[in-house]
CSV table of C-alpha atoms in Angstrom, one decimal:
chain,number,residue,atom,x,y,z
A,1,MET,CA,47.0,97.9,105.3
A,2,MET,CA,50.9,97.4,103.9
A,3,LYS,CA,53.7,99.4,105.1
A,4,LYS,CA,57.0,98.9,103.7
A,5,PHE,CA,59.4,100.6,103.0
A,6,LEU,CA,59.4,100.8,99.6
A,7,ASN,CA,58.7,103.1,95.9
A,8,LYS,CA,57.2,101.8,92.9
A,9,PRO,CA,56.8,97.8,92.9
A,10,GLU,CA,58.6,97.9,89.2
A,11,ASP,CA,61.4,99.1,91.1
A,12,ILE,CA,61.7,96.9,94.1
A,13,MET,CA,64.6,94.1,92.9
A,14,ASP,CA,66.9,97.2,91.3
A,15,GLU,CA,66.2,99.4,93.6
A,16,THR,CA,67.0,96.4,96.7
A,17,MET,CA,70.4,95.1,94.7
A,18,ARG,CA,72.1,98.0,94.5
A,19,GLY,CA,71.3,99.2,98.6
A,20,TYR,CA,72.8,96.0,99.0
A,21,ALA,CA,75.4,96.6,97.3
A,22,GLN,CA,75.8,100.3,98.8
A,23,THR,CA,75.8,99.1,102.4
A,24,ASN,CA,78.3,96.3,101.4
A,25,ARG,CA,80.6,97.9,99.1
A,26,ARG,CA,83.7,97.2,100.6
A,27,LYS,CA,82.8,93.2,99.7
A,28,LEU,CA,79.8,93.3,96.4
A,29,TYR,CA,79.9,95.1,93.0
A,30,LEU,CA,77.4,95.8,91.3
A,31,PRO,CA,77.9,96.6,87.7
A,32,GLU,CA,75.7,99.3,86.0
A,33,GLY,CA,71.8,98.2,84.5
A,34,THR,CA,72.6,94.6,85.8
A,35,HIS,CA,71.4,91.9,88.5
A,36,ASN,CA,74.8,90.9,88.4
A,37,MET,CA,76.7,90.8,92.5
A,38,MET,CA,80.2,89.8,92.6
A,39,ARG,CA,83.5,90.3,94.5
A,40,ARG,CA,84.5,93.1,94.7
A,41,GLU,CA,88.3,91.5,94.9
A,42,PRO,CA,87.8,88.8,92.4
A,43,LYS,CA,89.3,85.6,92.8
A,44,LYS,CA,93.0,84.7,91.8
A,45,LYS,CA,92.9,83.8,88.0
A,46,GLY,CA,92.8,80.1,87.6
A,47,LEU,CA,90.9,79.0,91.2
A,48,VAL,CA,87.2,77.7,90.5
A,49,LYS,CA,85.0,80.1,90.4
A,50,LEU,CA,81.2,79.3,92.5
A,51,VAL,CA,77.8,80.8,90.2
A,52,VAL,CA,74.4,81.3,90.8
A,53,GLY,CA,71.1,82.3,89.5
A,54,ASN,CA,68.2,82.9,91.5
A,55,GLY,CA,64.7,84.7,92.3
A,56,GLY,CA,64.7,88.3,94.5
A,57,GLY,CA,62.5,88.1,97.9
A,58,HIS,CA,64.8,85.8,99.9
A,59,GLU,CA,67.7,88.4,101.2
A,60,PRO,CA,70.1,88.6,102.1
A,61,GLY,CA,69.9,85.1,100.3
A,62,LEU,CA,71.7,83.9,97.7
A,63,MET,CA,73.5,87.6,97.0
A,64,GLY,CA,74.7,87.4,100.7
A,65,TRP,CA,76.5,85.1,100.3
A,66,ILE,CA,78.9,86.1,97.7
A,67,GLY,CA,82.8,87.3,99.3
A,68,TYR,CA,86.2,85.7,99.7
A,69,GLY,CA,85.7,81.2,100.1
A,70,MET,CA,82.6,82.1,99.3
A,71,TYR,CA,80.2,82.8,95.7
A,72,ASP,CA,82.3,85.1,93.2
A,73,LEU,CA,78.4,85.8,91.4
A,74,ASP,CA,75.1,85.8,92.0
A,75,CYS,CA,72.1,86.4,88.4
A,76,LEU,CA,69.5,87.3,90.5
A,77,GLY,CA,66.0,87.9,89.2
A,78,ASN,CA,63.0,89.5,90.1
A,79,PHE,CA,60.5,89.0,92.8
A,80,PHE,CA,60.7,85.7,93.2
A,81,THR,CA,60.9,84.8,89.7
A,82,ALA,CA,64.7,82.9,88.6
A,83,GLN,CA,66.6,84.8,86.2
A,84,ALA,CA,66.4,84.2,82.5
A,85,GLY,CA,68.5,81.7,81.1
A,86,THR,CA,70.2,84.2,78.8
A,87,VAL,CA,70.6,86.9,81.4
A,88,PHE,CA,72.6,84.4,84.1
A,89,TYR,CA,74.2,83.4,80.3
A,90,ASP,CA,75.5,87.1,79.6
A,91,ALA,CA,76.7,87.1,83.6
A,92,ILE,CA,78.7,84.5,83.8
A,93,ARG,CA,80.3,85.4,80.1
A,94,SER,CA,80.6,89.2,82.3
A,95,ILE,CA,83.0,87.0,84.8
A,96,ASP,CA,84.7,84.3,82.4
A,97,ASP,CA,88.5,84.5,82.7
A,98,GLY,CA,89.6,80.8,81.3
A,99,SER,CA,89.2,79.9,85.1
A,100,PRO,CA,87.5,76.6,85.3
A,101,ILE,CA,83.3,77.5,86.6
A,102,LEU,CA,80.7,75.7,88.7
A,103,LEU,CA,77.4,76.8,88.3
A,104,THR,CA,75.4,75.7,91.0
A,105,ILE,CA,71.5,74.9,91.1
A,106,SER,CA,68.9,75.1,94.2
A,107,ASN,CA,66.1,72.8,93.1
A,108,HIS,CA,63.0,74.9,91.9
A,109,ALA,CA,61.9,74.4,88.8
A,110,GLY,CA,62.9,77.7,87.2
A,111,ASP,CA,66.1,78.1,88.4
A,112,VAL,CA,66.5,74.6,87.2
A,113,MET,CA,65.1,75.4,83.6
A,114,ASN,CA,67.0,78.4,83.3
A,115,GLY,CA,70.3,77.2,85.3
A,116,ASN,CA,70.3,74.3,82.4
A,117,ILE,CA,69.7,76.9,79.2
A,118,ALA,CA,72.4,78.9,80.9
A,119,TYR,CA,74.7,75.8,80.9
A,120,SER,CA,73.9,74.7,77.8
A,121,MET,CA,75.3,77.6,76.5
A,122,CYS,CA,78.2,78.2,78.8
A,123,LEU,CA,79.4,74.6,76.9
A,124,GLU,CA,78.3,75.7,73.4
A,125,ASP,CA,81.5,78.6,74.3
A,126,ASP,CA,83.7,75.4,75.3
A,127,MET,CA,84.1,77.0,79.0
A,128,GLU,CA,85.4,74.8,81.9
A,129,ILE,CA,82.0,74.5,83.6
A,130,ARG,CA,79.8,71.5,85.6
A,131,LYS,CA,76.8,72.3,87.7
A,132,VAL,CA,75.0,70.9,90.8
A,133,LEU,CA,72.0,70.3,91.6
A,134,PHE,CA,71.4,71.5,95.5
A,135,TYR,CA,67.8,69.4,97.6
A,136,ASP,CA,68.2,68.9,100.9
A,137,ASP,CA,64.1,69.9,102.2
A,138,ILE,CA,62.9,66.6,104.0
A,139,ALA,CA,58.7,67.4,103.6
A,140,THR,CA,59.0,67.6,99.6
A,141,ALA,CA,59.8,64.0,98.8
A,142,PRO,CA,60.1,60.5,100.7
A,143,LYS,CA,63.9,59.0,102.0
A,144,GLY,CA,65.0,57.6,99.0
A,145,GLN,CA,63.3,60.1,96.6
A,146,GLU,CA,66.0,62.6,97.7
A,147,GLU,CA,66.4,64.2,94.1
A,148,GLU,CA,62.9,65.1,93.6
A,149,ARG,CA,63.8,67.4,97.0
A,150,ARG,CA,63.5,71.3,96.7
A,151,GLY,CA,66.6,73.0,97.6
A,152,GLY,CA,66.8,75.2,101.1
A,153,ALA,CA,68.7,77.3,103.6
A,154,GLY,CA,70.9,74.3,103.5
A,155,MET,CA,73.1,75.2,100.8
A,156,LEU,CA,75.6,77.4,102.7
A,157,PHE,CA,77.0,74.3,104.3
A,158,SER,CA,77.8,73.2,100.3
A,159,ILE,CA,78.7,76.7,99.6
A,160,LYS,CA,81.0,77.1,102.6
A,161,THR,CA,82.3,73.9,102.5
A,162,ALA,CA,83.0,74.1,98.0
A,163,GLY,CA,84.3,77.7,98.2
A,164,ALA,CA,86.3,76.8,100.7
A,165,LEU,CA,88.6,74.4,98.8
A,166,ALA,CA,87.9,76.3,96.1
A,167,GLU,CA,89.9,79.2,97.6
A,168,ARG,CA,92.9,76.3,98.0
A,169,GLY,CA,93.0,76.1,94.4
A,170,GLY,CA,91.0,72.3,94.6
A,171,SER,CA,90.2,71.4,91.1
A,172,LEU,CA,86.8,71.7,89.4
A,173,ASP,CA,86.3,68.2,89.6
A,174,GLU,CA,87.4,68.2,93.8
A,175,VAL,CA,84.7,71.4,94.1
A,176,VAL,CA,81.7,69.4,92.6
A,177,ARG,CA,82.8,66.2,95.2
A,178,VAL,CA,82.6,68.2,98.0
A,179,TRP,CA,79.6,70.5,97.1
A,180,ASN,CA,78.0,66.8,96.5
A,181,LYS,CA,79.5,65.4,99.9
A,182,ALA,CA,77.7,68.1,101.5
A,183,ARG,CA,74.4,68.2,100.4
A,184,ASP,CA,73.8,64.7,100.6
A,185,ASN,CA,74.7,64.9,104.5
A,186,THR,CA,72.3,68.0,104.6
A,187,ARG,CA,68.5,67.7,105.6
A,188,THR,CA,66.5,70.5,106.4
A,189,LEU,CA,62.8,71.2,107.5
A,190,SER,CA,60.8,74.7,108.3
A,191,ILE,CA,58.4,75.9,110.9
A,192,ALA,CA,56.1,78.7,109.7
A,193,LEU,CA,53.7,80.8,112.1
A,194,THR,CA,52.9,83.5,110.0
A,195,SER,CA,51.8,84.2,106.5
A,196,TRP,CA,53.8,87.4,104.6
A,197,THR,CA,52.9,89.8,102.3
A,198,HIS,CA,53.5,90.8,98.5
A,199,PRO,CA,55.4,93.8,98.3
A,200,ALA,CA,54.2,94.6,94.7
A,201,THR,CA,50.3,93.2,95.3
A,202,GLY,CA,50.1,93.9,99.3
A,203,GLU,CA,47.8,90.4,99.2
A,204,VAL,CA,48.3,88.3,102.3
A,205,MET,CA,50.0,85.1,101.0
A,206,ALA,CA,50.0,81.8,102.7
A,207,SER,CA,47.7,82.1,105.5
A,208,THR,CA,48.6,80.0,109.0
A,209,PRO,CA,45.6,80.0,111.8
A,210,ASP,CA,46.6,81.7,114.7
A,211,ASP,CA,47.3,78.5,116.3
A,212,LEU,CA,48.4,76.1,114.4
A,213,ALA,CA,52.2,75.4,113.1
A,214,ASN,CA,52.7,74.6,109.0
A,215,ILE,CA,55.8,72.2,109.1
A,216,GLY,CA,57.8,72.2,106.1
A,217,ALA,CA,56.7,75.2,104.6
A,218,GLY,CA,58.6,76.1,101.2
A,219,VAL,CA,60.9,78.9,101.2
A,220,HIS,CA,57.9,80.6,99.0
A,221,GLY,CA,56.0,80.3,101.1
A,222,GLU,CA,54.2,77.1,99.9
A,223,ALA,CA,51.8,75.1,102.5
A,224,GLY,CA,54.0,71.9,104.4
A,225,PRO,CA,52.7,68.8,104.6
A,226,ALA,CA,51.4,69.4,108.0
A,227,SER,CA,49.8,71.7,110.7
A,228,MET,CA,49.7,71.3,114.3
A,229,PRO,CA,48.9,73.2,117.5
A,230,PHE,CA,51.5,76.0,118.6
A,231,THR,CA,52.6,74.9,122.4
A,232,SER,CA,56.3,75.1,122.9
A,233,SER,CA,60.4,75.8,121.3
A,234,ALA,CA,61.5,73.0,123.1
A,235,VAL,CA,57.8,70.4,122.0
A,236,MET,CA,58.0,71.9,118.1
A,237,ILE,CA,62.2,71.6,118.1
A,238,GLY,CA,62.2,68.7,119.4
A,239,LYS,CA,59.7,66.7,116.9
A,240,MET,CA,61.9,68.5,114.2
A,241,CYS,CA,65.2,67.3,115.3
A,242,ASP,CA,63.4,63.9,115.1
A,243,MET,CA,61.8,63.9,111.5
A,244,LEU,CA,65.5,65.0,110.4
A,245,ILE,CA,67.2,62.2,112.2
A,246,ASP,CA,65.0,59.7,111.2
A,247,ASP,CA,65.5,61.0,107.5
A,248,MET,CA,69.5,60.8,107.7
A,249,PRO,CA,70.6,57.6,110.4
A,250,TYR,CA,73.4,59.0,112.3
A,251,ASN,CA,75.6,56.9,115.6
A,252,PRO,CA,75.8,58.2,118.0
A,253,GLY,CA,78.8,60.6,118.8
A,254,ASP,CA,78.7,61.3,115.1
A,255,GLU,CA,79.0,65.4,115.1
A,256,ILE,CA,77.0,67.6,113.0
A,257,ILE,CA,76.7,71.4,112.2
A,258,VAL,CA,73.0,73.1,113.1
A,259,LEU,CA,71.9,75.6,110.9
A,260,ILE,CA,68.8,78.4,112.2
A,261,ASN,CA,67.2,80.0,109.5
A,262,GLY,CA,64.6,82.6,110.5
A,263,MET,CA,62.3,83.5,107.4
A,264,GLY,CA,62.2,87.1,108.3
A,265,ALA,CA,60.5,87.8,110.8
A,266,THR,CA,61.9,85.6,113.5
A,267,SER,CA,64.3,87.9,115.9
A,268,MET,CA,67.7,86.4,117.2
A,269,MET,CA,66.0,85.6,120.8
A,270,GLU,CA,63.7,83.5,119.5
A,271,MET,CA,66.5,81.8,117.2
A,272,SER,CA,68.8,81.7,120.6
A,273,VAL,CA,66.1,79.7,122.3
A,274,VAL,CA,65.8,77.4,119.6
A,275,ALA,CA,69.5,77.1,119.1
A,276,GLN,CA,69.5,75.5,122.8
A,277,ASP,CA,66.4,73.5,122.3
A,278,VAL,CA,68.3,72.2,119.7
A,279,ASP,CA,71.8,71.3,121.3
A,280,LYS,CA,69.5,69.2,124.3
A,281,HIS,CA,67.9,67.8,121.6
A,282,VAL,CA,70.3,66.1,120.0
A,283,ALA,CA,72.4,65.0,123.0
A,284,SER,CA,69.6,62.8,123.9
A,285,ARG,CA,69.8,61.3,120.3
A,286,GLY,CA,73.7,60.6,121.1
A,287,ILE,CA,74.0,63.3,118.7
A,288,LYS,CA,77.1,66.0,119.7
A,289,VAL,CA,77.5,69.3,118.2
A,290,TYR,CA,80.1,70.9,116.5
A,291,ASP,CA,79.2,74.0,115.3
A,292,SER,CA,75.5,76.6,115.0
A,293,VAL,CA,75.0,78.8,113.2
A,294,ALA,CA,71.6,81.1,113.4
A,295,GLY,CA,70.1,84.1,111.4
A,296,ASN,CA,68.4,85.2,108.1
A,297,PHE,CA,69.9,84.2,105.2
A,298,VAL,CA,66.9,83.4,103.0
A,299,THR,CA,63.6,84.4,103.7
A,300,THR,CA,60.2,84.3,102.8
A,301,GLN,CA,59.5,88.4,103.7
A,302,GLU,CA,58.3,88.9,107.2
A,303,MET,CA,57.0,85.4,107.4
A,304,ALA,CA,57.7,84.3,111.3
A,305,GLY,CA,59.0,80.9,110.4
A,306,LEU,CA,62.3,79.7,111.0
A,307,SER,CA,64.0,76.3,108.5
A,308,LEU,CA,66.2,73.7,110.6
A,309,SER,CA,69.3,72.1,109.0
A,310,PHE,CA,71.6,69.4,110.0
A,311,LEU,CA,75.1,68.7,108.4
A,312,LYS,CA,76.6,65.4,109.5
A,313,LEU,CA,80.2,65.7,109.5
A,314,ASP,CA,83.3,63.7,108.5
A,315,ASP,CA,87.4,65.1,108.4
A,316,GLU,CA,87.3,67.1,105.5
A,317,LEU,CA,83.7,68.6,105.9
A,318,LYS,CA,84.6,69.6,109.3
A,319,GLU,CA,88.7,70.7,108.1
A,320,LEU,CA,86.6,72.8,105.2
A,321,TRP,CA,83.9,74.7,107.0
A,322,ASN,CA,86.7,75.9,109.5
A,323,ASP,CA,88.4,77.6,106.7
A,324,PRO,CA,87.8,81.4,106.9
A,325,CYS,CA,85.2,82.8,103.6
A,326,SER,CA,83.7,86.7,104.1
A,327,SER,CA,80.9,87.2,102.7
A,328,PRO,CA,78.1,90.0,104.0
A,329,ALA,CA,75.6,87.2,105.4
A,330,TYR,CA,77.9,84.9,106.8
A,331,THR,CA,81.7,85.1,107.7
A,332,ASN,CA,83.4,82.3,109.5
A,333,ARG,CA,86.6,84.0,111.3
């Protein structure tokens, strides 16, 4: 029997967003009757605003990345459902003050379709707007076909660095360039250990046998391309690190930022063990870890498992990463 702190299934996303805004009321603002989560203190007019539209059910992603140096608006759809393009357009219009806008899209079919609808409608209004696509999941398309890959939690790297440049007063072209650079330097791979339960139906989804781990599972619980016996953190994480490193050749001495993203039921104890396993393994490959981040950022309900993302650094990305930011799910200084 499913036991979750829920009321009516049809109210799940409305109540989720209201509650999240209430527990982060100093940083977030949710206009009544909308799914338009935005900054409590709007960005100064003239600076590039970053917006996103995505399905709910991955909390705190992506509304947890709204704030200084991060997103200005997240227009959420219903559970695992992209927001309608017309609704997303209305959300963007609600914050339009003539400032440049960067519309960001995680590479999933519904997000892309509706993001393109919103983008086209904004262009018809003569908004100064550009769109960018994010893709990082190496399990979903082979090397050389990166643009076919779906988006994952590594999107944090692009929003953090592009958001920092926007706060500095960077032009729309410059913010687009940095977003794309961070994306092109990001690789992500996941490992799922258990299934998850649909909060509206109670149905168990994406079952994983107790003795196996699924490599490459998607953010909606989609099965990855390979399953293998689960042994230990060091062994499993070592295999994942090698796959990430081999997808983007590194030179000895290269620096990376590591993102360990919990899928919802993975404890901080486990993620901390993983963090030291990552450091040990990449050091054996001649790679330096400049910084690490661990936590639940883009989740799949109560699924146990995690995704591992690497951002390959250069001087510009490192400097922008170090700029301050403040959002409910991630704050730097």
